[in-house]
PDB file of C-alpha atoms in Angstrom:
ATOM      1  CA  UNK A   3     118.003 100.310 104.351  1.00 91.00           C
ATOM      2  CA  UNK A   4     114.880 102.664 104.763  1.00 89.00           C
ATOM      3  CA  UNK A   5     111.775 100.817 102.472  1.00 95.00           C
ATOM      4  CA  UNK A   6     108.250 100.067 101.863  1.00 98.00           C
ATOM      5  CA  UNK A   7     107.636  96.681 101.234  1.00 98.00           C
ATOM      6  CA  UNK A   8     104.701  94.972  99.651  1.00 97.00           C
ATOM      7  CA  UNK A   9     103.527  91.477  98.990  1.00 98.00           C
ATOM      8  CA  UNK A  10     102.573  89.897  96.759  1.00 98.00           C
ATOM      9  CA  UNK A  11     104.021  91.994  93.918  1.00 97.00           C
ATOM     10  CA  UNK A  12     102.137  90.076  91.477  1.00 97.00           C
ATOM     11  CA  UNK A  13      98.575  88.397  91.727  1.00 97.00           C
ATOM     12  CA  UNK A  14      96.348  86.525  89.898  1.00 97.00           C
ATOM     13  CA  UNK A  15      92.685  85.680  91.547  1.00 96.00           C
ATOM     14  CA  UNK A  16      89.310  84.847  90.731  1.00 97.00           C
ATOM     15  CA  UNK A  17      86.116  86.785  91.676  1.00 97.00           C
ATOM     16  CA  UNK A  18      85.128  86.285  95.233  1.00 97.00           C
ATOM     17  CA  UNK A  19      88.319  84.970  96.911  1.00 97.00           C
ATOM     18  CA  UNK A  20      89.252  86.791  99.676  1.00 97.00           C
ATOM     19  CA  UNK A  21      92.950  88.476  99.498  1.00 98.00           C
ATOM     20  CA  UNK A  22      95.458  90.521 101.565  1.00 98.00           C
ATOM     21  CA  UNK A  23      98.092  92.574 100.327  1.00 98.00           C
ATOM     22  CA  UNK A  24     100.786  93.265 102.748  1.00 98.00           C
ATOM     23  CA  UNK A  25     102.664  96.589 103.471  1.00 98.00           C
ATOM     24  CA  UNK A  26     105.347  97.094 105.916  1.00 98.00           C
ATOM     25  CA  UNK A  27     107.748 100.379 106.439  1.00 98.00           C
ATOM     26  CA  UNK A  28     110.577 100.164 108.264  1.00 97.00           C
ATOM     27  CA  UNK A  29     111.144 103.959 109.034  1.00 97.00           C
ATOM     28  CA  UNK A  30     108.955 104.379 112.138  1.00 97.00           C
ATOM     29  CA  UNK A  31     106.496 106.980 109.862  1.00 97.00           C
ATOM     30  CA  UNK A  32     103.224 107.391 111.383  1.00 97.00           C
ATOM     31  CA  UNK A  33     100.997 108.098 108.122  1.00 97.00           C
ATOM     32  CA  UNK A  34     100.369 105.243 105.553  1.00 98.00           C
ATOM     33  CA  UNK A  35      98.130 104.954 102.813  1.00 98.00           C
ATOM     34  CA  UNK A  36      97.192 102.956  99.862  1.00 98.00           C
ATOM     35  CA  UNK A  37      96.469 103.936  96.200  1.00 98.00           C
ATOM     36  CA  UNK A  38      95.433 102.590  93.160  1.00 97.00           C
ATOM     37  CA  UNK A  39      96.538 103.356  90.078  1.00 96.00           C
ATOM     38  CA  UNK A  40      94.556 103.239  86.735  1.00 94.00           C
ATOM     39  CA  UNK A  41      95.076 103.942  83.395  1.00 89.00           C
ATOM     40  CA  UNK A  42      93.749 107.866  82.528  1.00 85.00           C
ATOM     41  CA  UNK A  43      92.692 108.047  86.045  1.00 86.00           C
ATOM     42  CA  UNK A  44      96.182 108.760  88.085  1.00 87.00           C
ATOM     43  CA  UNK A  45      96.544 107.623  91.774  1.00 93.00           C
ATOM     44  CA  UNK A  46      93.385 107.457  94.083  1.00 95.00           C
ATOM     45  CA  UNK A  47      93.884 107.157  97.522  1.00 97.00           C
ATOM     46  CA  UNK A  48      92.072 103.900  99.233  1.00 98.00           C
ATOM     47  CA  UNK A  49      92.505 104.364 102.764  1.00 98.00           C
ATOM     48  CA  UNK A  50      94.861 106.262 104.571  1.00 97.00           C
ATOM     49  CA  UNK A  51      95.882 105.987 108.349  1.00 97.00           C
ATOM     50  CA  UNK A  52      97.599 108.837 110.474  1.00 96.00           C
ATOM     51  CA  UNK A  53      98.887 106.515 113.241  1.00 95.00           C
ATOM     52  CA  UNK A  54      98.215 103.179 115.023  1.00 95.00           C
ATOM     53  CA  UNK A  55      94.386 102.075 115.233  1.00 93.00           C
ATOM     54  CA  UNK A  56      93.494 105.069 113.177  1.00 94.00           C
ATOM     55  CA  UNK A  57      92.287 104.758 109.751  1.00 97.00           C
ATOM     56  CA  UNK A  58      90.105 106.929 107.236  1.00 97.00           C
ATOM     57  CA  UNK A  59      88.473 106.447 103.846  1.00 97.00           C
ATOM     58  CA  UNK A  60      90.115 108.119 101.041  1.00 95.00           C
ATOM     59  CA  UNK A  61      88.770 108.683  97.524  1.00 93.00           C
ATOM     60  CA  UNK A  62      87.714 105.165  96.751  1.00 96.00           C
ATOM     61  CA  UNK A  63      87.468 102.520  99.747  1.00 97.00           C
ATOM     62  CA  UNK A  64      84.346 100.700  98.198  1.00 97.00           C
ATOM     63  CA  UNK A  65      85.234  96.866  98.523  1.00 97.00           C
ATOM     64  CA  UNK A  66      88.388  97.324 100.648  1.00 98.00           C
ATOM     65  CA  UNK A  67      89.420  97.332 104.173  1.00 98.00           C
ATOM     66  CA  UNK A  68      92.319  98.052 105.873  1.00 98.00           C
ATOM     67  CA  UNK A  69      93.874  97.888 109.510  1.00 96.00           C
ATOM     68  CA  UNK A  70      96.600  99.279 111.778  1.00 97.00           C
ATOM     69  CA  UNK A  71      97.014  97.405 114.612  1.00 97.00           C
ATOM     70  CA  UNK A  72     100.865  97.976 114.451  1.00 97.00           C
ATOM     71  CA  UNK A  73     102.851 101.050 113.165  1.00 97.00           C
ATOM     72  CA  UNK A  74     104.900  99.297 110.587  1.00 98.00           C
ATOM     73  CA  UNK A  75     101.968  97.355 109.256  1.00 98.00           C
ATOM     74  CA  UNK A  76      99.035  98.517 106.916  1.00 98.00           C
ATOM     75  CA  UNK A  77      97.571  95.658 105.295  1.00 98.00           C
ATOM     76  CA  UNK A  78      95.048  95.915 102.388  1.00 98.00           C
ATOM     77  CA  UNK A  79      92.097  93.356 102.433  1.00 98.00           C
ATOM     78  CA  UNK A  80      89.990  92.409  99.751  1.00 98.00           C
ATOM     79  CA  UNK A  81      87.083  90.588 101.294  1.00 96.00           C
ATOM     80  CA  UNK A  82      85.285  89.852  97.476  1.00 97.00           C
ATOM     81  CA  UNK A  83      87.155  90.885  95.012  1.00 98.00           C
ATOM     82  CA  UNK A  84      85.704  91.703  91.635  1.00 98.00           C
ATOM     83  CA  UNK A  85      86.880  92.299  87.960  1.00 98.00           C
ATOM     84  CA  UNK A  86      86.839  96.112  88.431  1.00 97.00           C
ATOM     85  CA  UNK A  87      89.572  95.849  91.480  1.00 98.00           C
ATOM     86  CA  UNK A  88      91.655  94.828  88.855  1.00 98.00           C
ATOM     87  CA  UNK A  89      94.941  97.359  89.063  1.00 97.00           C
ATOM     88  CA  UNK A  90      98.068  98.661  90.578  1.00 97.00           C
ATOM     89  CA  UNK A  91      98.116  99.175  93.952  1.00 98.00           C
ATOM     90  CA  UNK A  92     100.742 101.399  95.806  1.00 98.00           C
ATOM     91  CA  UNK A  93     101.510 101.574  99.640  1.00 98.00           C
ATOM     92  CA  UNK A  94     102.923 104.570 100.891  1.00 97.00           C
ATOM     93  CA  UNK A  95     104.414 105.882 104.243  1.00 97.00           C
ATOM     94  CA  UNK A  96     105.339 109.199 105.474  1.00 96.00           C
ATOM     95  CA  UNK A  97     106.710 110.578 109.178  1.00 95.00           C
ATOM     96  CA  UNK A  98     103.599 112.340 109.341  1.00 89.00           C
ATOM     97  CA  UNK A  99     100.565 113.530 106.642  1.00 84.00           C
ATOM     98  CA  UNK A 100     102.031 116.503 105.711  1.00 82.00           C
ATOM     99  CA  UNK A 101     105.627 115.197 104.753  1.00 89.00           C
ATOM    100  CA  UNK A 102     106.892 113.297 101.577  1.00 94.00           C
ATOM    101  CA  UNK A 103     105.583 110.069 101.341  1.00 95.00           C
ATOM    102  CA  UNK A 104     107.966 106.562 100.872  1.00 96.00           C
ATOM    103  CA  UNK A 105     106.262 104.544  97.893  1.00 97.00           C
ATOM    104  CA  UNK A 106     106.197 100.674  97.816  1.00 97.00           C
ATOM    105  CA  UNK A 107     107.153  99.048  94.923  1.00 96.00           C
ATOM    106  CA  UNK A 108     103.512  98.469  94.085  1.00 97.00           C
ATOM    107  CA  UNK A 109     101.261  94.984  93.537  1.00 98.00           C
ATOM    108  CA  UNK A 110      99.801  94.384  90.340  1.00 97.00           C
ATOM    109  CA  UNK A 111      96.491  92.501  90.881  1.00 98.00           C
ATOM    110  CA  UNK A 112      94.041  91.121  88.413  1.00 98.00           C
ATOM    111  CA  UNK A 113      90.692  89.780  89.119  1.00 98.00           C
ATOM    112  CA  UNK A 114      89.141  86.992  86.970  1.00 97.00           C
TER     113      UNK A 114
ATOM    114  CA  UNK B   8      86.690 114.051  92.696  1.00 52.00           C
ATOM    115  CA  UNK B   9      90.397 114.486  91.386  1.00 56.00           C
ATOM    116  CA  UNK B  10      92.428 117.301  92.884  1.00 64.00           C
ATOM    117  CA  UNK B  11      94.933 117.711  90.725  1.00 74.00           C
ATOM    118  CA  UNK B  12      95.323 118.022  86.975  1.00 85.00           C
ATOM    119  CA  UNK B  13      98.762 117.966  85.029  1.00 88.00           C
ATOM    120  CA  UNK B  14      99.153 119.932  81.563  1.00 90.00           C
ATOM    121  CA  UNK B  15     100.312 119.107  79.301  1.00 95.00           C
ATOM    122  CA  UNK B  16      99.786 115.225  79.438  1.00 94.00           C
ATOM    123  CA  UNK B  17     102.481 114.433  77.369  1.00 96.00           C
ATOM    124  CA  UNK B  18     105.582 116.179  76.570  1.00 97.00           C
ATOM    125  CA  UNK B  19     108.659 115.145  74.349  1.00 98.00           C
ATOM    126  CA  UNK B  20     111.772 117.094  74.078  1.00 97.00           C
ATOM    127  CA  UNK B  21     115.558 116.902  73.060  1.00 98.00           C
ATOM    128  CA  UNK B  22     118.326 116.291  75.738  1.00 98.00           C
ATOM    129  CA  UNK B  23     119.522 119.583  77.282  1.00 98.00           C
ATOM    130  CA  UNK B  24     116.342 121.439  76.430  1.00 98.00           C
ATOM    131  CA  UNK B  25     113.933 122.525  79.790  1.00 98.00           C
ATOM    132  CA  UNK B  26     110.644 120.690  80.518  1.00 98.00           C
ATOM    133  CA  UNK B  27     108.057 122.643  82.168  1.00 98.00           C
ATOM    134  CA  UNK B  28     104.785 121.165  83.530  1.00 97.00           C
ATOM    135  CA  UNK B  29     101.855 122.215  85.282  1.00 97.00           C
ATOM    136  CA  UNK B  30      99.165 121.298  87.885  1.00 95.00           C
ATOM    137  CA  UNK B  31      96.062 123.036  88.456  1.00 95.00           C
ATOM    138  CA  UNK B  32      94.101 121.995  91.530  1.00 93.00           C
ATOM    139  CA  UNK B  33      90.933 122.965  93.217  1.00 90.00           C
ATOM    140  CA  UNK B  34      90.745 123.792  96.547  1.00 88.00           C
ATOM    141  CA  UNK B  35      93.007 125.188  99.363  1.00 89.00           C
ATOM    142  CA  UNK B  36      95.770 122.913 100.386  1.00 89.00           C
ATOM    143  CA  UNK B  37      98.401 122.759 102.915  1.00 90.00           C
ATOM    144  CA  UNK B  38     101.369 121.629 100.689  1.00 93.00           C
ATOM    145  CA  UNK B  39     101.843 120.597  97.136  1.00 94.00           C
ATOM    146  CA  UNK B  40     104.363 117.590  96.263  1.00 96.00           C
ATOM    147  CA  UNK B  41     105.520 116.402  92.834  1.00 97.00           C
ATOM    148  CA  UNK B  42     106.710 112.939  92.417  1.00 97.00           C
ATOM    149  CA  UNK B  43     108.260 111.153  89.323  1.00 97.00           C
ATOM    150  CA  UNK B  44     107.413 107.559  88.110  1.00 97.00           C
ATOM    151  CA  UNK B  45     109.297 105.482  85.881  1.00 95.00           C
ATOM    152  CA  UNK B  46     106.780 102.986  84.059  1.00 86.00           C
ATOM    153  CA  UNK B  47     104.874 101.177  86.464  1.00 77.00           C
ATOM    154  CA  UNK B  48     107.161 101.316  89.439  1.00 88.00           C
ATOM    155  CA  UNK B  49     106.698 103.165  92.592  1.00 89.00           C
ATOM    156  CA  UNK B  50     106.625 107.050  92.549  1.00 95.00           C
ATOM    157  CA  UNK B  51     109.476 108.712  93.926  1.00 96.00           C
ATOM    158  CA  UNK B  52     109.429 112.196  96.000  1.00 97.00           C
ATOM    159  CA  UNK B  53     110.870 114.927  94.242  1.00 97.00           C
ATOM    160  CA  UNK B  54     109.828 118.133  96.236  1.00 97.00           C
ATOM    161  CA  UNK B  55     107.463 119.509  98.270  1.00 96.00           C
ATOM    162  CA  UNK B  56     106.505 122.871  98.551  1.00 96.00           C
ATOM    163  CA  UNK B  57     104.223 124.299 101.430  1.00 95.00           C
ATOM    164  CA  UNK B  58     101.017 126.789 100.492  1.00 94.00           C
ATOM    165  CA  UNK B  59     102.914 129.826 102.097  1.00 95.00           C
ATOM    166  CA  UNK B  60     105.908 129.293  99.696  1.00 97.00           C
ATOM    167  CA  UNK B  61     106.286 130.603  96.160  1.00 97.00           C
ATOM    168  CA  UNK B  62     108.884 128.906  94.903  1.00 98.00           C
ATOM    169  CA  UNK B  63     111.595 126.111  95.991  1.00 98.00           C
ATOM    170  CA  UNK B  64     114.449 124.700  94.010  1.00 97.00           C
ATOM    171  CA  UNK B  65     116.221 121.508  94.356  1.00 96.00           C
ATOM    172  CA  UNK B  66     119.175 120.593  91.830  1.00 97.00           C
ATOM    173  CA  UNK B  67     117.821 120.944  88.523  1.00 98.00           C
ATOM    174  CA  UNK B  68     114.174 121.238  90.020  1.00 98.00           C
ATOM    175  CA  UNK B  69     112.396 124.644  90.403  1.00 98.00           C
ATOM    176  CA  UNK B  70     108.710 124.405  91.545  1.00 98.00           C
ATOM    177  CA  UNK B  71     106.390 127.291  91.680  1.00 98.00           C
ATOM    178  CA  UNK B  72     103.250 127.498  93.597  1.00 98.00           C
ATOM    179  CA  UNK B  73     100.568 130.387  93.033  1.00 97.00           C
ATOM    180  CA  UNK B  74      97.869 129.692  95.735  1.00 95.00           C
ATOM    181  CA  UNK B  75      95.685 132.568  94.250  1.00 95.00           C
ATOM    182  CA  UNK B  76      95.473 130.415  91.211  1.00 96.00           C
ATOM    183  CA  UNK B  77      95.399 127.205  92.257  1.00 95.00           C
ATOM    184  CA  UNK B  78      98.071 125.763  90.513  1.00 96.00           C
ATOM    185  CA  UNK B  79     101.937 125.053  90.388  1.00 97.00           C
ATOM    186  CA  UNK B  80     104.591 124.315  87.588  1.00 98.00           C
ATOM    187  CA  UNK B  81     107.356 121.928  87.652  1.00 98.00           C
ATOM    188  CA  UNK B  82     110.507 123.091  85.778  1.00 98.00           C
ATOM    189  CA  UNK B  83     113.649 120.734  84.783  1.00 98.00           C
ATOM    190  CA  UNK B  84     116.403 122.272  83.508  1.00 98.00           C
ATOM    191  CA  UNK B  85     119.049 120.959  81.330  1.00 98.00           C
ATOM    192  CA  UNK B  86     117.015 117.604  81.087  1.00 98.00           C
ATOM    193  CA  UNK B  87     118.294 114.202  80.422  1.00 97.00           C
ATOM    194  CA  UNK B  88     117.200 111.097  78.775  1.00 97.00           C
ATOM    195  CA  UNK B  89     117.334 109.447  82.600  1.00 96.00           C
ATOM    196  CA  UNK B  90     114.599 112.036  83.167  1.00 97.00           C
ATOM    197  CA  UNK B  91     111.919 110.255  81.216  1.00 98.00           C
ATOM    198  CA  UNK B  92     109.092 109.452  83.457  1.00 97.00           C
ATOM    199  CA  UNK B  93     105.786 110.176  84.119  1.00 96.00           C
ATOM    200  CA  UNK B  94     105.358 113.435  86.603  1.00 97.00           C
ATOM    201  CA  UNK B  95     102.589 113.732  89.368  1.00 96.00           C
ATOM    202  CA  UNK B  96     101.596 116.343  91.265  1.00 95.00           C
ATOM    203  CA  UNK B  97     100.044 115.562  94.772  1.00 95.00           C
ATOM    204  CA  UNK B  98      98.013 118.002  96.860  1.00 93.00           C
ATOM    205  CA  UNK B  99      96.587 117.333 100.505  1.00 90.00           C
ATOM    206  CA  UNK B 100      93.769 119.665 101.687  1.00 83.00           C
ATOM    207  CA  UNK B 101      93.255 117.747 104.879  1.00 84.00           C
ATOM    208  CA  UNK B 102      94.676 114.431 105.432  1.00 88.00           C
ATOM    209  CA  UNK B 103      94.043 112.949 102.018  1.00 91.00           C
ATOM    210  CA  UNK B 104      96.194 113.024  98.942  1.00 92.00           C
ATOM    211  CA  UNK B 105      95.174 113.623  95.495  1.00 93.00           C
ATOM    212  CA  UNK B 106      96.932 112.965  92.809  1.00 93.00           C
ATOM    213  CA  UNK B 107      96.558 114.209  89.134  1.00 89.00           C
ATOM    214  CA  UNK B 108      96.761 112.084  85.986  1.00 89.00           C
ATOM    215  CA  UNK B 109     100.565 112.683  84.850  1.00 93.00           C
ATOM    216  CA  UNK B 110     102.414 114.446  82.494  1.00 96.00           C
ATOM    217  CA  UNK B 111     104.248 111.846  80.398  1.00 96.00           C
ATOM    218  CA  UNK B 112     107.913 113.467  79.790  1.00 98.00           C
ATOM    219  CA  UNK B 113     110.325 111.771  77.042  1.00 98.00           C
ATOM    220  CA  UNK B 114     113.407 113.163  77.034  1.00 98.00           C
ATOM    221  CA  UNK B 115     114.943 112.283  73.724  1.00 97.00           C
ATOM    222  CA  UNK B 116     118.697 111.702  73.423  1.00 95.00           C
TER     223      UNK B 116
END
């Protein structure tokens, strides 16, 4: 089944404790992206990747890191999480940047 | 800087009625896409319209795009209770994507 998977689905952590949210797709898509969704603000793009080893900042990259060492994986790293990073995070992939995106189920992160 | 803005923010209709929601954006785009989200779940792609297209249909969905006004509309005909969800437009002026804040649609059985 074609899908985008994210882990974990739920995470409660404390300020400053490094964490990684994994994202994997099995559709051989070139384009992958991370978004955060906050009430009243819609989805905002954090980082995106056009292909392996190519990543670029989105609208809200501060406090996040990403890497794209393999085509299928695009982990999101929070080196020192803060409470303002409490949010619902979505990973998405697309055949290319000009095509429909397939979204993962979301990761609900709470930083205390 | 948010590219897309949907209007209205919330819409409530009876089953069987048509629902129209609008999206306005700020800069030139390559494509405009519409997505649906059911209560906190992942977004599902509905339809993509390219900047050189004016209208597109998919089942009960009709999307229009007016690049001179920088606006798009999504029409859902003969709505069903299962259409209850939030609807977002997304634009890609480059390789980035910008989503609006969404329209929350409630279809009353």
